[in-house]
Tab-separated table of C-alpha atoms and ligand atoms in Angstrom:
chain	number	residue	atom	x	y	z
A	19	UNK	CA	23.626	68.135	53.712
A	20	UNK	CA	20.406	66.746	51.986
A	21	UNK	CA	20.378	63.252	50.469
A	22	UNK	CA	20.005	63.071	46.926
A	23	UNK	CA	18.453	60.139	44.139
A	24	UNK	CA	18.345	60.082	40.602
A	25	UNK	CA	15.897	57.426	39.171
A	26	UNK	CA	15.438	57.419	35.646
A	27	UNK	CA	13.679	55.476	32.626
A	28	UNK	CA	15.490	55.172	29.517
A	29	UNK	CA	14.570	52.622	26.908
A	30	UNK	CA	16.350	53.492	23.336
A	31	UNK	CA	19.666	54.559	23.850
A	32	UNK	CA	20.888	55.339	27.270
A	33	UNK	CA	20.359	59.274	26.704
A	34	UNK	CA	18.369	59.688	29.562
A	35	UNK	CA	20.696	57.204	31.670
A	36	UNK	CA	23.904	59.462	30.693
A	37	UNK	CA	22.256	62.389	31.632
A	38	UNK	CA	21.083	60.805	35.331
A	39	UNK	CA	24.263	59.162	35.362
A	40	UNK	CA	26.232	62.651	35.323
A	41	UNK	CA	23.498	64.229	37.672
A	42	UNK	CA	24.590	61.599	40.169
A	43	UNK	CA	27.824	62.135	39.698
A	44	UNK	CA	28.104	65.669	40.543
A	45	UNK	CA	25.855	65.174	43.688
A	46	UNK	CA	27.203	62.437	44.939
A	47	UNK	CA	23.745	60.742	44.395
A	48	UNK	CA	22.248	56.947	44.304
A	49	UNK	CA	20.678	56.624	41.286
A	50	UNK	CA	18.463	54.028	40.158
A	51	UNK	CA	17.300	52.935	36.634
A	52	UNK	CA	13.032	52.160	36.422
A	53	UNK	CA	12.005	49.158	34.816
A	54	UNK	CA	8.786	48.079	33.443
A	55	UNK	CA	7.503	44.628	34.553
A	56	UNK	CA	6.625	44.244	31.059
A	57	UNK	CA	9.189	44.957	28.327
A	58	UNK	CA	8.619	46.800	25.427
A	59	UNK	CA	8.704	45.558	22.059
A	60	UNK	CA	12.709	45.438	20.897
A	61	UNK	CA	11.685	47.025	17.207
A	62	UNK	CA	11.710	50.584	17.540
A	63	UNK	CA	8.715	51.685	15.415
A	64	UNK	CA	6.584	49.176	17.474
A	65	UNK	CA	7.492	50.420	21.000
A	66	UNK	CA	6.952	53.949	19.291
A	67	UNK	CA	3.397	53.194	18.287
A	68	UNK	CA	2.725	51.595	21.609
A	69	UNK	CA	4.026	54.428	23.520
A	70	UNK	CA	1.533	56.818	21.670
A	71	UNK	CA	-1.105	54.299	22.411
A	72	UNK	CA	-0.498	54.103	26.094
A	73	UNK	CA	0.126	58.043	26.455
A	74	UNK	CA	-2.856	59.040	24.719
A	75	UNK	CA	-4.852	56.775	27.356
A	76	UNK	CA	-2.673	57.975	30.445
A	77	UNK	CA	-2.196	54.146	30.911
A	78	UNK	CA	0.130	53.842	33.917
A	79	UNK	CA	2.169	50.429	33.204
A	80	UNK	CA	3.488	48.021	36.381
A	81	UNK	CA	6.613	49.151	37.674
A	82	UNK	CA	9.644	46.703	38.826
A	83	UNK	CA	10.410	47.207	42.580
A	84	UNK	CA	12.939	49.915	43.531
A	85	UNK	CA	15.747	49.401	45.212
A	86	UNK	CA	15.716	52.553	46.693
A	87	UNK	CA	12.819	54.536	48.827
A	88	UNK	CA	12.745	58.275	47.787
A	89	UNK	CA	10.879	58.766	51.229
A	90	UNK	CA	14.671	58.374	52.304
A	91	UNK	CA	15.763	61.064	50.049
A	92	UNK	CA	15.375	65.012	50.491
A	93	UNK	CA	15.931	66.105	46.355
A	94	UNK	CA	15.101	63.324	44.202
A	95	UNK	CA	15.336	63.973	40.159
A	96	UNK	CA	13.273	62.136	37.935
A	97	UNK	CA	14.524	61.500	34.197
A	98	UNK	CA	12.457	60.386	31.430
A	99	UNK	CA	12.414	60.753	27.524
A	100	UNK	CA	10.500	62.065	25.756
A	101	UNK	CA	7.563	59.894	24.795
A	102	UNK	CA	4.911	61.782	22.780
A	103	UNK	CA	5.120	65.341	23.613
A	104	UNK	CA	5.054	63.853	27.567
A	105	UNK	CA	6.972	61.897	30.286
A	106	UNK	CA	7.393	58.131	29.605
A	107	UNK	CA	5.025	55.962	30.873
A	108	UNK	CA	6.884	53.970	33.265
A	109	UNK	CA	7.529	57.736	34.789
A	110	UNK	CA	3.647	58.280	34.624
A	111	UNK	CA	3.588	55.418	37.205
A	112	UNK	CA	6.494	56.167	39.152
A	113	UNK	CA	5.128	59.773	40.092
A	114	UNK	CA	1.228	58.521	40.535
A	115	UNK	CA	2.229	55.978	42.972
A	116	UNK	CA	4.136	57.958	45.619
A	117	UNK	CA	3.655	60.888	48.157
A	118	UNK	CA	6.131	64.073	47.939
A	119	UNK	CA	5.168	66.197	50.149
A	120	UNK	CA	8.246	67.588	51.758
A	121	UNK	CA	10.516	66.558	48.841
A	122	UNK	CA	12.406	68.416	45.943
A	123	UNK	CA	11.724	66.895	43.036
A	124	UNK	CA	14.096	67.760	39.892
A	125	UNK	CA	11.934	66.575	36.429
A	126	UNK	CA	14.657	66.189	33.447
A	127	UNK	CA	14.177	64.856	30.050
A	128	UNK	CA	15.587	64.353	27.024
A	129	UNK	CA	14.351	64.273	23.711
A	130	UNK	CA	14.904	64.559	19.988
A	131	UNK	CA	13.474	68.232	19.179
A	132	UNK	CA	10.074	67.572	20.368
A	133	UNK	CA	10.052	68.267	23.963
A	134	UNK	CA	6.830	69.046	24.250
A	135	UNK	CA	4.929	69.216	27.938
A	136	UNK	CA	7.071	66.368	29.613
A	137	UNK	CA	8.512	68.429	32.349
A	138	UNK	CA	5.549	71.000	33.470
A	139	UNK	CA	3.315	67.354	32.838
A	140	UNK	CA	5.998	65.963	35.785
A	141	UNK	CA	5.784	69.014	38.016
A	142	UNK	CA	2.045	68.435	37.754
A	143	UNK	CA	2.217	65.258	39.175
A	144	UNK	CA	5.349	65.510	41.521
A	145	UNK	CA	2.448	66.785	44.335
A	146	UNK	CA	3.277	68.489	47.187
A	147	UNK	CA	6.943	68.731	46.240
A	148	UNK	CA	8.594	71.699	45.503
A	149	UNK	CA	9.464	71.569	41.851
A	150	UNK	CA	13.437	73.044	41.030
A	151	UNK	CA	15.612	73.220	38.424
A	152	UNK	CA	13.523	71.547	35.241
A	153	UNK	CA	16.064	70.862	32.421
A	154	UNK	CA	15.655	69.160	28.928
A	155	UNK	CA	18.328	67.909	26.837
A	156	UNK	CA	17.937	67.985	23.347
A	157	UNK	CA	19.884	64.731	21.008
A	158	UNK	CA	19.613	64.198	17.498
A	159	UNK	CA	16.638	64.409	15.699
A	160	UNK	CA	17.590	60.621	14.419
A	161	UNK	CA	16.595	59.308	17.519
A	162	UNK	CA	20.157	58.707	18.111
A	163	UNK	CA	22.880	59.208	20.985
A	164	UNK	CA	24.602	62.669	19.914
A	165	UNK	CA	23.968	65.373	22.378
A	166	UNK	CA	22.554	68.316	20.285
A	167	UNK	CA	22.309	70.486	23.648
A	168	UNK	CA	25.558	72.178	25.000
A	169	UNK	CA	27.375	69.726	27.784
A	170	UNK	CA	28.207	72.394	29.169
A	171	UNK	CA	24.206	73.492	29.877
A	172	UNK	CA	23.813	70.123	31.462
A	173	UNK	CA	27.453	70.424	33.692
A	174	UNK	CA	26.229	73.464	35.257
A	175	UNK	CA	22.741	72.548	35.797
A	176	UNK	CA	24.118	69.356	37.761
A	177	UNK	CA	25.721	71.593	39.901
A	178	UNK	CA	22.967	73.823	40.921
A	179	UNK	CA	21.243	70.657	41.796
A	180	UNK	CA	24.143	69.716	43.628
A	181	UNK	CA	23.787	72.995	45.664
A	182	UNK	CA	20.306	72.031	46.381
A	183	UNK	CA	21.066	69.626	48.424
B	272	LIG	C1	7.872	55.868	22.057
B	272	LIG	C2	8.772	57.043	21.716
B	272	LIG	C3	8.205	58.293	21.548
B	272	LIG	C4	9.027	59.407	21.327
B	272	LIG	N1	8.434	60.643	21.229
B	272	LIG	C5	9.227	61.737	21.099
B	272	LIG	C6	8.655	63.058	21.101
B	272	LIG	O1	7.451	63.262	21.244
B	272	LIG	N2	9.498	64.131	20.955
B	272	LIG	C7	10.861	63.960	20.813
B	272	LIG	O2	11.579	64.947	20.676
B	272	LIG	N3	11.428	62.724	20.822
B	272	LIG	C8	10.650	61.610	20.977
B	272	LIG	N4	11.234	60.369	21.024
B	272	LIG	C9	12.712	60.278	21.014
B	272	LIG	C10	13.288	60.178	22.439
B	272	LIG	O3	12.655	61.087	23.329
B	272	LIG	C11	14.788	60.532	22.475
B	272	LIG	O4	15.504	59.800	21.515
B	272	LIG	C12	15.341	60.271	23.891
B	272	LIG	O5	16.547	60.985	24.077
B	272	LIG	C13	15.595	58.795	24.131
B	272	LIG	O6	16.081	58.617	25.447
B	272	LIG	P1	16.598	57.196	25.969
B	272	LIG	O7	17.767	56.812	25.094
B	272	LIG	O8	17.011	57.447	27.386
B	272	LIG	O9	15.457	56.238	25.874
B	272	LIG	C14	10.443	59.249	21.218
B	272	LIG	C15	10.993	57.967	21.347
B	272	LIG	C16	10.181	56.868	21.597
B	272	LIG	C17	10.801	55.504	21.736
């Protein structure tokens, strides 16, 4: 039986952290929450013009330490939202900075109707892993914290990650 680690970035409302939180669940996982060293701005419109800012130059922004090696892992799934049609920056970072060679890596994201290229931009950067199981959850187009994608799309998707493993 494989180990398994959810990390995850989430910055407005926890969507992203519900979804890793009920991937972990259903594996059995560690999961970790990613951290900035920096903090975004609180106001929302800010952080959003920011974030288009930062993806448009690829900036990669300083990561807190993790608490957890994925080198230690055999199936680790990264979560990010949506951030501009891409992965978060923080996740940017996070995938740049490591090796996966050997590794499954299992890119989710959520978003608010604009999913954009966030998961085939992770699996382009998750090198040398084998990519599985790429799922997007879908909340309101608000911004807000109601799931807009079936729960049960996002049950059974934890459990063929689970299987992975
Ligand atoms: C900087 C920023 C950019 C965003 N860009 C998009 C986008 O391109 N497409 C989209 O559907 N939602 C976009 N959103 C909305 C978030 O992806 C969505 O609300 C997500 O579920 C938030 O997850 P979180 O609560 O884990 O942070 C953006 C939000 C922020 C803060």
């Amino acid at each position: 039986m494989g180990r398994v680690l959810v990390l995850y970035y989430s910055w407005s409302n926890g969507n992203t952290e519900r979804v890793a939180q009920e991937l972990a669940d259903a594996c059995g996982a560690d999961v970790e929450r990613i951290h900035t060293a920096a903090p975004y701005p609180k106001d929302y419109n800010r952080t959003v013009s920011q974030g288009k800012r930062e993806v448009e130059k690829g900036f990669e922004p300083e990561l807190m330490s993790l608490h957890h090696d994925p080198a230690d892992y055999d199936v680790i799934a990264v979560g990010t939202p949506t951030w501009w049609y891409t992965m978060a920056p923080a996740v940017r970072t996070l995938l740049n900075s490591r090796e996966w060679n050997g590794k499954v890596v299992v890119p989710f994201s959520t978003c608010a109707g604009w999913e954009g290229t966030a998961l085939d931009d992770m699996a382009a950067l998750a090198r040398g892993a084998r990519v599985a199981e790429p799922l997007t959850v879908t909340f309101g187009s608000d911004g807000g914290d109601r799931m807009v994608t079936d729960p049960r799309k996002v049950t059974d998707w934890a459990g063929r990650v689970a299987a992975l493993a």
